[in-house]
XYZ file of C-alpha atoms in Angstrom:
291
model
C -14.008 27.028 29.944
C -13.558 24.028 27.028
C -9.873 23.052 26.575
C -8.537 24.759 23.459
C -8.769 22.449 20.780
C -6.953 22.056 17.111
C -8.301 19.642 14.402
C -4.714 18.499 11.843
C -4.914 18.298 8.127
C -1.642 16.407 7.738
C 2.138 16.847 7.044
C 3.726 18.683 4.461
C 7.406 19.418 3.805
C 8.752 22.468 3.279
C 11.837 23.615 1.872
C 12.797 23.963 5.827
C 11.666 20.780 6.597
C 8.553 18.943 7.683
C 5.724 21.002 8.991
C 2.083 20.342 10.342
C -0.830 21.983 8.812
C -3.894 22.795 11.319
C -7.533 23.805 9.933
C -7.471 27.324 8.926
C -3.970 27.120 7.343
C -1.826 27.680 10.311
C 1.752 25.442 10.461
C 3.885 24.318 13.051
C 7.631 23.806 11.796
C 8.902 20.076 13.238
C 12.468 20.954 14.106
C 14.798 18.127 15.499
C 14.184 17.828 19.394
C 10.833 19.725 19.388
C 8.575 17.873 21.678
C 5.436 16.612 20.066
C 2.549 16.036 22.649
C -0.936 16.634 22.333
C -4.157 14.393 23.305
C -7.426 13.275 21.733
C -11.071 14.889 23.749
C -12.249 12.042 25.487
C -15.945 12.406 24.264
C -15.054 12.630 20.619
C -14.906 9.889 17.793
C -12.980 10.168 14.329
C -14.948 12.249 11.810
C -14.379 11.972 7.997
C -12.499 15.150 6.894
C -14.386 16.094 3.455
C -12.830 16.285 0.154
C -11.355 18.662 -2.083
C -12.028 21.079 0.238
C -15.305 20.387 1.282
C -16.822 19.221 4.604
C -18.300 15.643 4.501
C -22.140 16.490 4.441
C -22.959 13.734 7.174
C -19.504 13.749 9.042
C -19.444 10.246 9.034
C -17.232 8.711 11.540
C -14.163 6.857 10.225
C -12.458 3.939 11.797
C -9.345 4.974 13.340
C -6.783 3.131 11.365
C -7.844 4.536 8.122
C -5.179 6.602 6.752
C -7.464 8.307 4.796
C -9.511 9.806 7.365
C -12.462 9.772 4.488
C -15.700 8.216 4.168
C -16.263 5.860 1.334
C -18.174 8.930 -0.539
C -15.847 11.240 0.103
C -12.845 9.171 -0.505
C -14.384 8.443 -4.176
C -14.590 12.202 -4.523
C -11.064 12.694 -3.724
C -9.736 10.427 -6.456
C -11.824 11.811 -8.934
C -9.568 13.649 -11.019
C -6.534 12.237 -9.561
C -3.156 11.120 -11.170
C -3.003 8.000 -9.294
C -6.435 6.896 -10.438
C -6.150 7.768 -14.474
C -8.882 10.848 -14.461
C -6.831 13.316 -15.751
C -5.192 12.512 -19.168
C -5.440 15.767 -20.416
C -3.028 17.275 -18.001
C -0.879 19.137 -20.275
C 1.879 19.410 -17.740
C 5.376 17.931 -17.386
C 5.876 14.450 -15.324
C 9.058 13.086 -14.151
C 9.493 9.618 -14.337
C 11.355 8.507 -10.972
C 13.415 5.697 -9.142
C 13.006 5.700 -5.265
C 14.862 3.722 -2.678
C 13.379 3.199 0.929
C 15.928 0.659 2.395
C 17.455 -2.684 1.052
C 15.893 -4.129 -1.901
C 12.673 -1.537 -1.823
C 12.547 0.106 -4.735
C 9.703 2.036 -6.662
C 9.246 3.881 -10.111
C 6.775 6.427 -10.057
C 5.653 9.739 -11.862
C 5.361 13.128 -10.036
C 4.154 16.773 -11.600
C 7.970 18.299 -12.917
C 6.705 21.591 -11.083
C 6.799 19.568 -7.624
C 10.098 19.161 -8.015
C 11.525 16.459 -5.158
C 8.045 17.139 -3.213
C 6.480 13.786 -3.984
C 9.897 11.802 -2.834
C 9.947 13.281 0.383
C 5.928 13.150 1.081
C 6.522 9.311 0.373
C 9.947 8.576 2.495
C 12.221 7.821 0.159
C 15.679 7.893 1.022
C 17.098 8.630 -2.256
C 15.747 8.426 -5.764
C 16.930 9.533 -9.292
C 14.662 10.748 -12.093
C 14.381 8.660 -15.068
C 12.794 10.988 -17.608
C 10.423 13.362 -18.181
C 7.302 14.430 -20.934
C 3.581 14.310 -20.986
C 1.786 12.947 -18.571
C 0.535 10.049 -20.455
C 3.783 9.196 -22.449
C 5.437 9.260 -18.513
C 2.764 6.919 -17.803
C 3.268 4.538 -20.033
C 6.730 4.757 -19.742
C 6.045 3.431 -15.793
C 4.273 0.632 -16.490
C 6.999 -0.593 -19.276
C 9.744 -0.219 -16.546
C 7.518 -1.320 -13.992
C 7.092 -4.925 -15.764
C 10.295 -4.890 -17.355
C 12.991 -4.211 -14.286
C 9.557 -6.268 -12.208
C 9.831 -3.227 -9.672
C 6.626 -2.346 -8.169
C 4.568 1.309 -8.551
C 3.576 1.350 -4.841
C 4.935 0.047 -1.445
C 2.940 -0.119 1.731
C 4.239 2.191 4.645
C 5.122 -0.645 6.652
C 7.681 -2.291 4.791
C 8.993 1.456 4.692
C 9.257 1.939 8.465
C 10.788 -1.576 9.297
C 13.490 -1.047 6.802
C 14.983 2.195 7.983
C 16.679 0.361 10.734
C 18.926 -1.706 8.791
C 19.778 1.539 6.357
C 23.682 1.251 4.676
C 25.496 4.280 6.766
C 27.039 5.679 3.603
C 25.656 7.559 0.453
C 27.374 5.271 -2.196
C 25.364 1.819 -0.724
C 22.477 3.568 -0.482
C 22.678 4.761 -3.526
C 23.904 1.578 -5.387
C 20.211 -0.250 -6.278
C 19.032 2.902 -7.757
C 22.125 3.312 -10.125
C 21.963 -0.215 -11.410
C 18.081 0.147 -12.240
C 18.436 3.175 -13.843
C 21.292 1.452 -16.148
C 18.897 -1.257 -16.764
C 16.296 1.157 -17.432
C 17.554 3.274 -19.880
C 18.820 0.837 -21.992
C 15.287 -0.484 -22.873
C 13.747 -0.646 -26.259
C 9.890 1.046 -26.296
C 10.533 4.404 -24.143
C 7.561 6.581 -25.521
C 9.411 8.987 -27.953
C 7.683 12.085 -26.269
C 9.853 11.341 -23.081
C 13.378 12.587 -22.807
C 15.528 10.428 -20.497
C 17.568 11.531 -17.505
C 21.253 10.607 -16.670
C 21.373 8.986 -13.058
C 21.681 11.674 -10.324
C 20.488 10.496 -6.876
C 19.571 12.626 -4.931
C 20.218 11.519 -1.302
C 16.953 12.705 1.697
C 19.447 11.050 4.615
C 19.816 14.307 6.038
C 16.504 15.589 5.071
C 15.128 13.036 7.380
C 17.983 13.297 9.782
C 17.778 9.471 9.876
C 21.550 9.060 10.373
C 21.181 10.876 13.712
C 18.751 9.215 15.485
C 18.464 5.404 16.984
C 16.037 2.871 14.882
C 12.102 2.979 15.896
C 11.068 -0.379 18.024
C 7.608 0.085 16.856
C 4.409 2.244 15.784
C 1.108 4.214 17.166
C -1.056 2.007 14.835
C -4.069 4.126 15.545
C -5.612 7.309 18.221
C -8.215 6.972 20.363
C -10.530 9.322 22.280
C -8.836 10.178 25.857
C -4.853 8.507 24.934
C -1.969 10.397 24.496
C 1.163 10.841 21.995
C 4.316 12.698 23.566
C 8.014 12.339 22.748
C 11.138 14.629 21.203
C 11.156 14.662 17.256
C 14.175 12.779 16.323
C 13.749 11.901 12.732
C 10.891 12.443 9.956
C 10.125 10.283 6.689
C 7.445 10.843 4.309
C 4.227 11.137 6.606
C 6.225 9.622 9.948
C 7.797 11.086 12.869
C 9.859 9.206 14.902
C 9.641 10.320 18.378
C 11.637 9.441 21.510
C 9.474 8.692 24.373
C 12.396 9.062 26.535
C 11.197 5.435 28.247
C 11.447 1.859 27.782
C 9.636 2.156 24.733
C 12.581 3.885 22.893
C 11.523 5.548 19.662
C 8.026 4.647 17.978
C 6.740 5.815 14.598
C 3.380 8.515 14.618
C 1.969 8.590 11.099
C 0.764 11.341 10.815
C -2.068 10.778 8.402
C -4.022 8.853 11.659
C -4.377 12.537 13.093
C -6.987 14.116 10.202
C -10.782 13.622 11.611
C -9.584 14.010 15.491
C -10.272 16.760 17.660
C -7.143 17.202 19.509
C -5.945 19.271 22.927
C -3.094 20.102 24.273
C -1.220 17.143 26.577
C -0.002 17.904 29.846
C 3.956 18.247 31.103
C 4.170 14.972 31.871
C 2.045 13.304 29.394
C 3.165 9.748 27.657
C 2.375 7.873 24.531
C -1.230 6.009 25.940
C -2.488 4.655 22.481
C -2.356 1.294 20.548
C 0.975 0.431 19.412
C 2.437 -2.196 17.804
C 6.535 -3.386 18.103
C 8.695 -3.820 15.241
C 9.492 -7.096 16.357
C 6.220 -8.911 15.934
C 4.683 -10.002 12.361
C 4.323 -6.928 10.014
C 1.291 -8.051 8.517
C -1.321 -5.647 8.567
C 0.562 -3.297 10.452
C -1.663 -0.365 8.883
């Protein structure tokens, strides 16, 4: 009889916490010291997952490193109408204007959907953030790129730099906190704000505890990508943005699974016993590239 078999659609956080969503709709709630195992079918290669909910039409295989999981087609479809790419001015909807804060001198402003409330800072990892303002989407838009070239903070930074960072993380609230406060100040004070947006007083809001960072030891390194027949096992000991941070309960220590190098996979379960037998690369060595 074939092995049952479950094909992942990615992370999401819930109010409870971090959960995986399987094809079909089904979630598993990641608690702190679940163990995560599973494996990949030996005779299986990464298949582009569709988009907007809609099968790729060839099922083009996708390298294994993408993070993406999509075909050049189908990633093109999945930005149409999309926020990050422009399409939809006429969103008549409420954006927040934001300030996040990964680690030591990473900081981002950004826009999010108001109704999403914190959703977007915890899908990306931040730490802590404080909103900035809030109107239509354009006016929040343009009020990014002023602050964006004014305080010379960037609009995106690559998971990488997030991961290495969250081992040298200030243990209290108040230093963590500290970056974001005195960008905000700067911010505020500004000339040009569109008129339509209504600024925010600083209020960081602080996802140590969300992440449960504070309890467990830093990651030594990452799964950098699956492959058919390895293996991914370890207790959950922390979760940021798309990344869990398993203990392998070896020499390894704890390593970093992104989760977004699951979608596309055909996955079974792992046995008792079963280690982490994929690609991954250590902390130590040059970042560059990482993902």
């Amino acid at each position: 009889m074939a092995a049952q078999m479950w094909t992942c659609t990615g992370l999401r956080w819930s109010p409870e916490g971090p959960e995986l969503v399987w094809s079909g709709g089904r979630r598993s709630a990641l608690t702190w010291g679940k163990r995560v195992a599973f494996g990949v079918r030996e005779d299986t290669v990464r298949r582009c997952v569709g988009a907007r909910g809609h099968a790729c039409p060839t099922h083009t295989p996708v390298p294994a490193r993408s993070t993406g999981a999509r075909c050049e087609e189908c990633a093109r479809l999945d930005r149409a109408h999309s926020v990050a790419a422009d399409t939809i001015a006429d969103d008549p909807r409420p954006y927040r204007v934001y300030l996040a804060w990964f680690g030591p001198g990473l900081v981002k402003v950004g826009i999010t959907a108001e109704e999403r409330g914190s959703a977007r800072l915890l899908e990306q990892g931040a730490v802590c953030f404080s909103w900035l303002g809030t109107g239509p989407l354009m006016a929040a838009r343009r009020t990014e790129e002023l602050l964006r070239a004014a305080l010379g903070v960037p609009d995106r930074i690559p998971y990488a730099g997030k991961r290495t960072v969250r081992a040298a993380l200030p243990a209290g609230a108040e230093e963590r906190a500290a970056e974001v406060r005195e960008l905000h100040a700067r911010a505020v004070s500004l000339g040009n704000w569109p008129e339509s947006v209504d600024k925010a007083p600083c209020h960081v809001t602080d996802h140590m505890a969300d992440f449960h960072l504070q309890h467990a030891e830093p990651a030594t390194g990452a799964v950098t990508e699956l492959v058919a027949g390895g293996h991914v096992a370890g207790e959950l000991v922390a979760a940021a943005g798309p990344d869990l941070h398993l203990d392998t309960g070896g020499p390894r220590g704890v390593l970093v699974l992104d989760t977004r190098l699951l979608p596309g996979w055909e996955l079974i379960p792992a046995q008792q016993n079963s280690e982490i037998t994929v690609p991954v690369k250590d902390f130590a060595a040059r970042q560059d590239g990482l993902f």
